[in-house]
Amino acid sequence: MNNNEVSARLAGEISLGNQLSVHRLGFGAMRLTGEGIWGPPKDRKAALAVLRRALELEVKFIDTADSYGPHVSEELIAEALFPYPKGLVIATKGGWNRPGPNQWTHDATPAHLREAVEGSLKRLRLDRIDVYQLHIPDPQVSFEASVETLAELRNQGKIRLVGLSNVTREHIERALNIVPTVSVQNRYSFADREWDYVVDYCESHGIAFIPWFPLGAGRAAGEVLDKIAQAHQATPKQVALAWLLRRSPIMLPIPGTSSIEHLEENVAAAAVQLSEEEYERLAGVPELVASR
Ligand SMILES: NC(=O)c1ccc[n+]([C@@H]2O[C@H](COP(=O)([O-])OP(=O)(O)OC[C@H]3O[C@@H](n4cnc5c(N)ncnc54)[C@H](OP(=O)(O)O)[C@@H]3O)[C@@H](O)[C@H]2O)c1
């Protein structure tokens, strides 16, 4: 692997709703908070430095949510990066709350989403949020009602583009009847392919797919990864990211970390080019695991 240049630019570009264009390797800001995605980071200066380093590495897309901390992740982004450089896209989310460490509760009611968008605007010091994602459909609330609220906020100019997270194809189709939907964020990696059909659907509809937990892999996956990583003088995490980048041109991975060293390693994955054979070997891991 060529270690000379470390830049998210090497992953190429992706368009969001034909309105914004970002490098196809972003940064997930969930891990910057305290343990259990709760409270402030242990080392605030280090968290701010990670965000600033991400920009130096030409990361143009940062994913966050009001519930990370709660509020902490958005506040850190503003503290580290405001005034934001041209071309940086911050995507936040609402509709899933964090009442305590490792606890999540739904609230995607129209009233809550309106309030959540106001809160994110304030914390991020923005007049308009570039990408606002419904964090997860709320089983107690009509999905249409949640999406209609985001469409309304978009019409009011508080949101530029609408995205979804933790959804099925049916949700995407229902959302598309209400508002242009530019991104879908679901759990996905080469070893974790429940949402393959959603990736394919997004590709055919020009919707960005943002895989969360992109570095997740089990032990069996590790054995295959290690061999390929050695061949590229890369790390297993870099190979996992390279697989995602090759999987589809609409893939926009957002590996998250609280460490500058890991950030640099993850961004350097943009330069790792897997062969067809390596790509297929990794793609076969879920079947390999199932056969054991
Ligand atoms: N929509 C949703 O429901 C949802 C859910 C979860 C996450 N997300 C988003 O997706 C982003 C990524 O997901 P994720 O944080 O769950 O998973 P991830 O990025 O796959 O993994 C993050 C974990 O891996 C470690 N790590 C990162 N880079 C590494 C490296 N190069 N070497 C070794 N360890 C490394 C991090 O620890 P260190 O800090 O020690 O590096 C952290 O514990 C989040 O930041 C968030 O923005 C969305």
PDB file of C-alpha atoms in Angstrom, residues 47-247:
ATOM      1  CA  ALA A  47     -11.566  14.748  20.886  1.00  0.00           C
ATOM      2  CA  LEU A  48     -11.335  18.236  19.376  1.00  0.00           C
ATOM      3  CA  ALA A  49      -7.973  17.344  17.826  1.00  0.00           C
ATOM      4  CA  VAL A  50      -9.467  14.247  16.153  1.00  0.00           C
ATOM      5  CA  LEU A  51     -12.145  16.383  14.483  1.00  0.00           C
ATOM      6  CA  ARG A  52      -9.601  18.929  13.266  1.00  0.00           C
ATOM      7  CA  ARG A  53      -7.314  16.198  11.961  1.00  0.00           C
ATOM      8  CA  ALA A  54     -10.250  14.697  10.040  1.00  0.00           C
ATOM      9  CA  LEU A  55     -10.570  17.954   8.110  1.00  0.00           C
ATOM     10  CA  GLU A  56      -6.826  18.052   7.400  1.00  0.00           C
ATOM     11  CA  LEU A  57      -7.245  14.579   5.903  1.00  0.00           C
ATOM     12  CA  GLU A  58      -9.924  16.018   3.602  1.00  0.00           C
ATOM     13  CA  VAL A  59     -12.863  14.330   5.285  1.00  0.00           C
ATOM     14  CA  LYS A  60     -15.910  16.254   4.034  1.00  0.00           C
ATOM     15  CA  PHE A  61     -18.736  14.337   5.710  1.00  0.00           C
ATOM     16  CA  ILE A  62     -19.218  14.087   9.472  1.00  0.00           C
ATOM     17  CA  ASP A  63     -22.026  12.012  10.940  1.00  0.00           C
ATOM     18  CA  THR A  64     -23.477  12.773  14.362  1.00  0.00           C
ATOM     19  CA  ALA A  65     -26.791  12.746  16.278  1.00  0.00           C
ATOM     20  CA  ASP A  66     -28.428  14.771  19.032  1.00  0.00           C
ATOM     21  CA  SER A  67     -28.414  11.635  21.188  1.00  0.00           C
ATOM     22  CA  TYR A  68     -24.631  11.105  21.162  1.00  0.00           C
ATOM     23  CA  GLY A  69     -23.747  12.314  24.619  1.00  0.00           C
ATOM     24  CA  PRO A  70     -26.607  13.468  24.411  1.00  0.00           C
ATOM     25  CA  HIS A  71     -25.664  16.768  22.713  1.00  0.00           C
ATOM     26  CA  VAL A  72     -21.939  16.278  23.398  1.00  0.00           C
ATOM     27  CA  SER A  73     -20.957  15.102  19.916  1.00  0.00           C
ATOM     28  CA  GLU A  74     -22.705  18.035  18.183  1.00  0.00           C
ATOM     29  CA  GLU A  75     -21.203  20.511  20.665  1.00  0.00           C
ATOM     30  CA  LEU A  76     -17.695  19.144  20.111  1.00  0.00           C
ATOM     31  CA  ILE A  77     -18.089  19.441  16.332  1.00  0.00           C
ATOM     32  CA  ALA A  78     -19.071  23.108  16.638  1.00  0.00           C
ATOM     33  CA  GLU A  79     -16.327  23.847  19.168  1.00  0.00           C
ATOM     34  CA  ALA A  80     -13.649  22.220  17.011  1.00  0.00           C
ATOM     35  CA  LEU A  81     -14.722  23.271  13.538  1.00  0.00           C
ATOM     36  CA  PHE A  82     -16.949  26.369  13.591  1.00  0.00           C
ATOM     37  CA  PRO A  83     -16.871  28.459  11.414  1.00  0.00           C
ATOM     38  CA  TYR A  84     -17.106  25.492   9.098  1.00  0.00           C
ATOM     39  CA  PRO A  85     -14.991  25.399   5.956  1.00  0.00           C
ATOM     40  CA  LYS A  86     -16.820  25.417   2.627  1.00  0.00           C
ATOM     41  CA  GLY A  87     -17.667  21.927   1.459  1.00  0.00           C
ATOM     42  CA  LEU A  88     -17.950  20.311   4.892  1.00  0.00           C
ATOM     43  CA  VAL A  89     -21.260  18.484   5.312  1.00  0.00           C
ATOM     44  CA  ILE A  90     -22.521  17.705   8.800  1.00  0.00           C
ATOM     45  CA  ALA A  91     -25.235  15.089   8.938  1.00  0.00           C
ATOM     46  CA  THR A  92     -27.106  14.782  12.202  1.00  0.00           C
ATOM     47  CA  LYS A  93     -30.105  12.739  13.360  1.00  0.00           C
ATOM     48  CA  GLY A  94     -33.069  12.821  15.681  1.00  0.00           C
ATOM     49  CA  GLY A  95     -35.859  10.601  16.889  1.00  0.00           C
ATOM     50  CA  TRP A  96     -33.882   8.301  19.164  1.00  0.00           C
ATOM     51  CA  ASN A  97     -33.101   9.602  22.627  1.00  0.00           C
ATOM     52  CA  ARG A  98     -30.481   8.771  25.180  1.00  0.00           C
ATOM     53  CA  PRO A  99     -31.882   8.896  28.710  1.00  0.00           C
ATOM     54  CA  GLY A 100     -28.792   7.215  30.239  1.00  0.00           C
ATOM     55  CA  PRO A 101     -25.580   5.349  29.384  1.00  0.00           C
ATOM     56  CA  ASN A 102     -26.292   2.580  26.844  1.00  0.00           C
ATOM     57  CA  GLN A 103     -30.043   3.305  26.907  1.00  0.00           C
ATOM     58  CA  TRP A 104     -32.103   4.336  23.893  1.00  0.00           C
ATOM     59  CA  THR A 105     -35.762   5.423  23.733  1.00  0.00           C
ATOM     60  CA  HIS A 106     -37.846   6.241  20.692  1.00  0.00           C
ATOM     61  CA  ASP A 107     -39.467   9.594  20.058  1.00  0.00           C
ATOM     62  CA  ALA A 108     -40.104  10.446  16.425  1.00  0.00           C
ATOM     63  CA  THR A 109     -43.321  12.338  17.094  1.00  0.00           C
ATOM     64  CA  PRO A 110     -43.700  15.488  14.993  1.00  0.00           C
ATOM     65  CA  ALA A 111     -43.461  17.672  18.120  1.00  0.00           C
ATOM     66  CA  HIS A 112     -40.231  16.046  19.248  1.00  0.00           C
ATOM     67  CA  LEU A 113     -38.622  16.143  15.793  1.00  0.00           C
ATOM     68  CA  ARG A 114     -39.377  19.872  15.475  1.00  0.00           C
ATOM     69  CA  GLU A 115     -37.797  20.486  18.856  1.00  0.00           C
ATOM     70  CA  ALA A 116     -34.846  18.192  18.064  1.00  0.00           C
ATOM     71  CA  VAL A 117     -34.058  20.072  14.833  1.00  0.00           C
ATOM     72  CA  GLU A 118     -34.097  23.410  16.722  1.00  0.00           C
ATOM     73  CA  GLY A 119     -31.700  21.943  19.298  1.00  0.00           C
ATOM     74  CA  SER A 120     -29.293  20.606  16.654  1.00  0.00           C
ATOM     75  CA  LEU A 121     -29.346  23.928  14.768  1.00  0.00           C
ATOM     76  CA  LYS A 122     -28.385  25.730  17.956  1.00  0.00           C
ATOM     77  CA  ARG A 123     -25.660  23.312  19.059  1.00  0.00           C
ATOM     78  CA  LEU A 124     -24.140  23.085  15.573  1.00  0.00           C
ATOM     79  CA  ARG A 125     -24.465  26.898  15.191  1.00  0.00           C
ATOM     80  CA  LEU A 126     -26.168  26.508  11.811  1.00  0.00           C
ATOM     81  CA  ASP A 127     -29.102  28.200  10.078  1.00  0.00           C
ATOM     82  CA  ARG A 128     -29.771  25.060   8.094  1.00  0.00           C
ATOM     83  CA  ILE A 129     -28.714  21.431   8.583  1.00  0.00           C
ATOM     84  CA  ASP A 130     -27.252  19.947   5.381  1.00  0.00           C
ATOM     85  CA  VAL A 131     -28.445  16.383   6.025  1.00  0.00           C
ATOM     86  CA  TYR A 132     -30.987  15.496   8.729  1.00  0.00           C
ATOM     87  CA  GLN A 133     -31.669  11.816   9.266  1.00  0.00           C
ATOM     88  CA  LEU A 134     -34.567  10.144  11.003  1.00  0.00           C
ATOM     89  CA  HIS A 135     -32.499   8.051  13.436  1.00  0.00           C
ATOM     90  CA  ILE A 136     -34.915   5.122  13.535  1.00  0.00           C
ATOM     91  CA  PRO A 137     -38.618   4.641  12.812  1.00  0.00           C
ATOM     92  CA  ASP A 138     -40.654   4.971  16.002  1.00  0.00           C
ATOM     93  CA  PRO A 139     -42.994   1.983  16.429  1.00  0.00           C
ATOM     94  CA  GLN A 140     -45.501   4.188  18.300  1.00  0.00           C
ATOM     95  CA  VAL A 141     -45.651   6.873  15.612  1.00  0.00           C
ATOM     96  CA  SER A 142     -46.815   6.704  12.007  1.00  0.00           C
ATOM     97  CA  PHE A 143     -43.687   6.588   9.841  1.00  0.00           C
ATOM     98  CA  GLU A 144     -45.398   8.950   7.396  1.00  0.00           C
ATOM     99  CA  ALA A 145     -46.000  11.461  10.204  1.00  0.00           C
ATOM    100  CA  SER A 146     -42.289  11.474  11.108  1.00  0.00           C
ATOM    101  CA  VAL A 147     -41.164  11.868   7.492  1.00  0.00           C
ATOM    102  CA  GLU A 148     -43.809  14.505   6.730  1.00  0.00           C
ATOM    103  CA  THR A 149     -42.427  16.522   9.643  1.00  0.00           C
ATOM    104  CA  LEU A 150     -38.928  16.375   8.161  1.00  0.00           C
ATOM    105  CA  ALA A 151     -40.360  17.395   4.770  1.00  0.00           C
ATOM    106  CA  GLU A 152     -42.065  20.348   6.470  1.00  0.00           C
ATOM    107  CA  LEU A 153     -38.808  21.384   8.172  1.00  0.00           C
ATOM    108  CA  ARG A 154     -37.091  21.115   4.804  1.00  0.00           C
ATOM    109  CA  ASN A 155     -39.717  23.382   3.232  1.00  0.00           C
ATOM    110  CA  GLN A 156     -39.107  25.844   6.061  1.00  0.00           C
ATOM    111  CA  GLY A 157     -35.384  25.867   5.179  1.00  0.00           C
ATOM    112  CA  LYS A 158     -34.209  24.321   8.459  1.00  0.00           C
ATOM    113  CA  ILE A 159     -33.044  21.126   6.739  1.00  0.00           C
ATOM    114  CA  ARG A 160     -31.444  20.984   3.317  1.00  0.00           C
ATOM    115  CA  LEU A 161     -31.628  17.235   2.641  1.00  0.00           C
ATOM    116  CA  VAL A 162     -33.465  14.370   4.358  1.00  0.00           C
ATOM    117  CA  GLY A 163     -31.964  10.969   5.187  1.00  0.00           C
ATOM    118  CA  LEU A 164     -33.148   7.815   6.943  1.00  0.00           C
ATOM    119  CA  SER A 165     -31.497   5.356   9.296  1.00  0.00           C
ATOM    120  CA  ASN A 166     -32.245   1.808  10.406  1.00  0.00           C
ATOM    121  CA  VAL A 167     -34.871   1.248   7.734  1.00  0.00           C
ATOM    122  CA  THR A 168     -36.118  -1.393   5.330  1.00  0.00           C
ATOM    123  CA  ARG A 169     -36.707  -0.959   1.609  1.00  0.00           C
ATOM    124  CA  GLU A 170     -40.397  -0.474   2.326  1.00  0.00           C
ATOM    125  CA  HIS A 171     -39.620   2.487   4.593  1.00  0.00           C
ATOM    126  CA  ILE A 172     -37.487   4.064   1.866  1.00  0.00           C
ATOM    127  CA  GLU A 173     -40.265   3.653  -0.687  1.00  0.00           C
ATOM    128  CA  ARG A 174     -42.786   5.222   1.686  1.00  0.00           C
ATOM    129  CA  ALA A 175     -40.428   8.105   2.446  1.00  0.00           C
ATOM    130  CA  LEU A 176     -39.763   8.711  -1.268  1.00  0.00           C
ATOM    131  CA  ASN A 177     -43.493   9.304  -1.730  1.00  0.00           C
ATOM    132  CA  ILE A 178     -43.198  12.218   0.686  1.00  0.00           C
ATOM    133  CA  VAL A 179     -39.763  13.771   0.258  1.00  0.00           C
ATOM    134  CA  PRO A 180     -36.565  13.209  -1.770  1.00  0.00           C
ATOM    135  CA  THR A 181     -34.496  10.889   0.427  1.00  0.00           C
ATOM    136  CA  VAL A 182     -30.776  11.253  -0.141  1.00  0.00           C
ATOM    137  CA  SER A 183     -29.221   8.753   2.262  1.00  0.00           C
ATOM    138  CA  VAL A 184     -29.847   5.583   4.225  1.00  0.00           C
ATOM    139  CA  GLN A 185     -27.752   4.633   7.233  1.00  0.00           C
ATOM    140  CA  ASN A 186     -27.933   0.972   8.316  1.00  0.00           C
ATOM    141  CA  ARG A 187     -25.532  -1.445  10.044  1.00  0.00           C
ATOM    142  CA  TYR A 188     -23.360  -3.070   7.380  1.00  0.00           C
ATOM    143  CA  SER A 189     -19.928  -4.503   6.680  1.00  0.00           C
ATOM    144  CA  PHE A 190     -18.501  -7.295   4.521  1.00  0.00           C
ATOM    145  CA  ALA A 191     -19.237  -9.720   7.354  1.00  0.00           C
ATOM    146  CA  ASP A 192     -22.646  -8.298   8.217  1.00  0.00           C
ATOM    147  CA  ARG A 193     -24.877  -8.242   5.166  1.00  0.00           C
ATOM    148  CA  GLU A 194     -28.460  -8.242   6.347  1.00  0.00           C
ATOM    149  CA  TRP A 195     -29.007  -5.047   4.374  1.00  0.00           C
ATOM    150  CA  ASP A 196     -27.468  -6.112   1.064  1.00  0.00           C
ATOM    151  CA  TYR A 197     -30.828  -5.707  -0.647  1.00  0.00           C
ATOM    152  CA  VAL A 198     -31.155  -2.166   0.704  1.00  0.00           C
ATOM    153  CA  VAL A 199     -27.671  -1.328  -0.618  1.00  0.00           C
ATOM    154  CA  ASP A 200     -28.772  -2.586  -4.046  1.00  0.00           C
ATOM    155  CA  TYR A 201     -31.988  -0.592  -3.844  1.00  0.00           C
ATOM    156  CA  CYS A 202     -30.067   2.567  -2.887  1.00  0.00           C
ATOM    157  CA  GLU A 203     -27.645   2.030  -5.759  1.00  0.00           C
ATOM    158  CA  SER A 204     -30.467   1.770  -8.270  1.00  0.00           C
ATOM    159  CA  HIS A 205     -32.097   4.936  -6.882  1.00  0.00           C
ATOM    160  CA  GLY A 206     -28.963   7.082  -6.476  1.00  0.00           C
ATOM    161  CA  ILE A 207     -29.310   7.167  -2.685  1.00  0.00           C
ATOM    162  CA  ALA A 208     -26.123   7.213  -0.578  1.00  0.00           C
ATOM    163  CA  PHE A 209     -25.747   4.204   1.723  1.00  0.00           C
ATOM    164  CA  ILE A 210     -23.937   5.010   4.970  1.00  0.00           C
ATOM    165  CA  PRO A 211     -22.868   1.804   6.721  1.00  0.00           C
ATOM    166  CA  TRP A 212     -22.629   2.063  10.496  1.00  0.00           C
ATOM    167  CA  PHE A 213     -20.407  -0.315  12.449  1.00  0.00           C
ATOM    168  CA  PRO A 214     -18.332  -0.566   9.245  1.00  0.00           C
ATOM    169  CA  LEU A 215     -15.394  -2.108  11.085  1.00  0.00           C
ATOM    170  CA  GLY A 216     -17.398  -4.866  12.728  1.00  0.00           C
ATOM    171  CA  ALA A 217     -16.171  -8.391  12.008  1.00  0.00           C
ATOM    172  CA  GLY A 218     -16.146 -11.726  13.799  1.00  0.00           C
ATOM    173  CA  ARG A 219     -13.263 -14.167  14.334  1.00  0.00           C
ATOM    174  CA  ALA A 220     -13.844 -16.193  11.147  1.00  0.00           C
ATOM    175  CA  ALA A 221     -13.866 -12.944   9.194  1.00  0.00           C
ATOM    176  CA  GLY A 222     -10.628 -12.010  10.926  1.00  0.00           C
ATOM    177  CA  GLU A 223      -8.778 -15.002   9.479  1.00  0.00           C
ATOM    178  CA  VAL A 224      -9.676 -14.060   5.889  1.00  0.00           C
ATOM    179  CA  LEU A 225      -9.023 -10.388   6.553  1.00  0.00           C
ATOM    180  CA  ASP A 226      -5.595 -10.960   8.050  1.00  0.00           C
ATOM    181  CA  LYS A 227      -4.296 -12.732   4.948  1.00  0.00           C
ATOM    182  CA  ILE A 228      -5.537 -10.061   2.571  1.00  0.00           C
ATOM    183  CA  ALA A 229      -4.277  -7.306   4.858  1.00  0.00           C
ATOM    184  CA  GLN A 230      -0.791  -8.834   4.894  1.00  0.00           C
ATOM    185  CA  ALA A 231      -0.740  -8.953   1.089  1.00  0.00           C
ATOM    186  CA  HIS A 232      -1.459  -5.205   0.979  1.00  0.00           C
ATOM    187  CA  GLN A 233       0.720  -4.271   3.950  1.00  0.00           C
ATOM    188  CA  ALA A 234      -2.488  -2.837   5.306  1.00  0.00           C
ATOM    189  CA  THR A 235      -4.418  -3.434   8.517  1.00  0.00           C
ATOM    190  CA  PRO A 236      -7.561  -5.604   8.726  1.00  0.00           C
ATOM    191  CA  LYS A 237      -9.672  -2.487   9.447  1.00  0.00           C
ATOM    192  CA  GLN A 238      -8.362  -0.844   6.278  1.00  0.00           C
ATOM    193  CA  VAL A 239      -9.262  -3.912   4.249  1.00  0.00           C
ATOM    194  CA  ALA A 240     -12.789  -3.921   5.736  1.00  0.00           C
ATOM    195  CA  LEU A 241     -13.197  -0.292   4.645  1.00  0.00           C
ATOM    196  CA  ALA A 242     -11.675  -0.963   1.208  1.00  0.00           C
ATOM    197  CA  TRP A 243     -14.259  -3.737   0.712  1.00  0.00           C
ATOM    198  CA  LEU A 244     -17.078  -1.321   1.474  1.00  0.00           C
ATOM    199  CA  LEU A 245     -15.718   1.287  -0.927  1.00  0.00           C
ATOM    200  CA  ARG A 246     -15.583  -1.337  -3.647  1.00  0.00           C
ATOM    201  CA  ARG A 247     -19.034  -2.752  -2.868  1.00  0.00           C
TER     202      ARG A 247
END
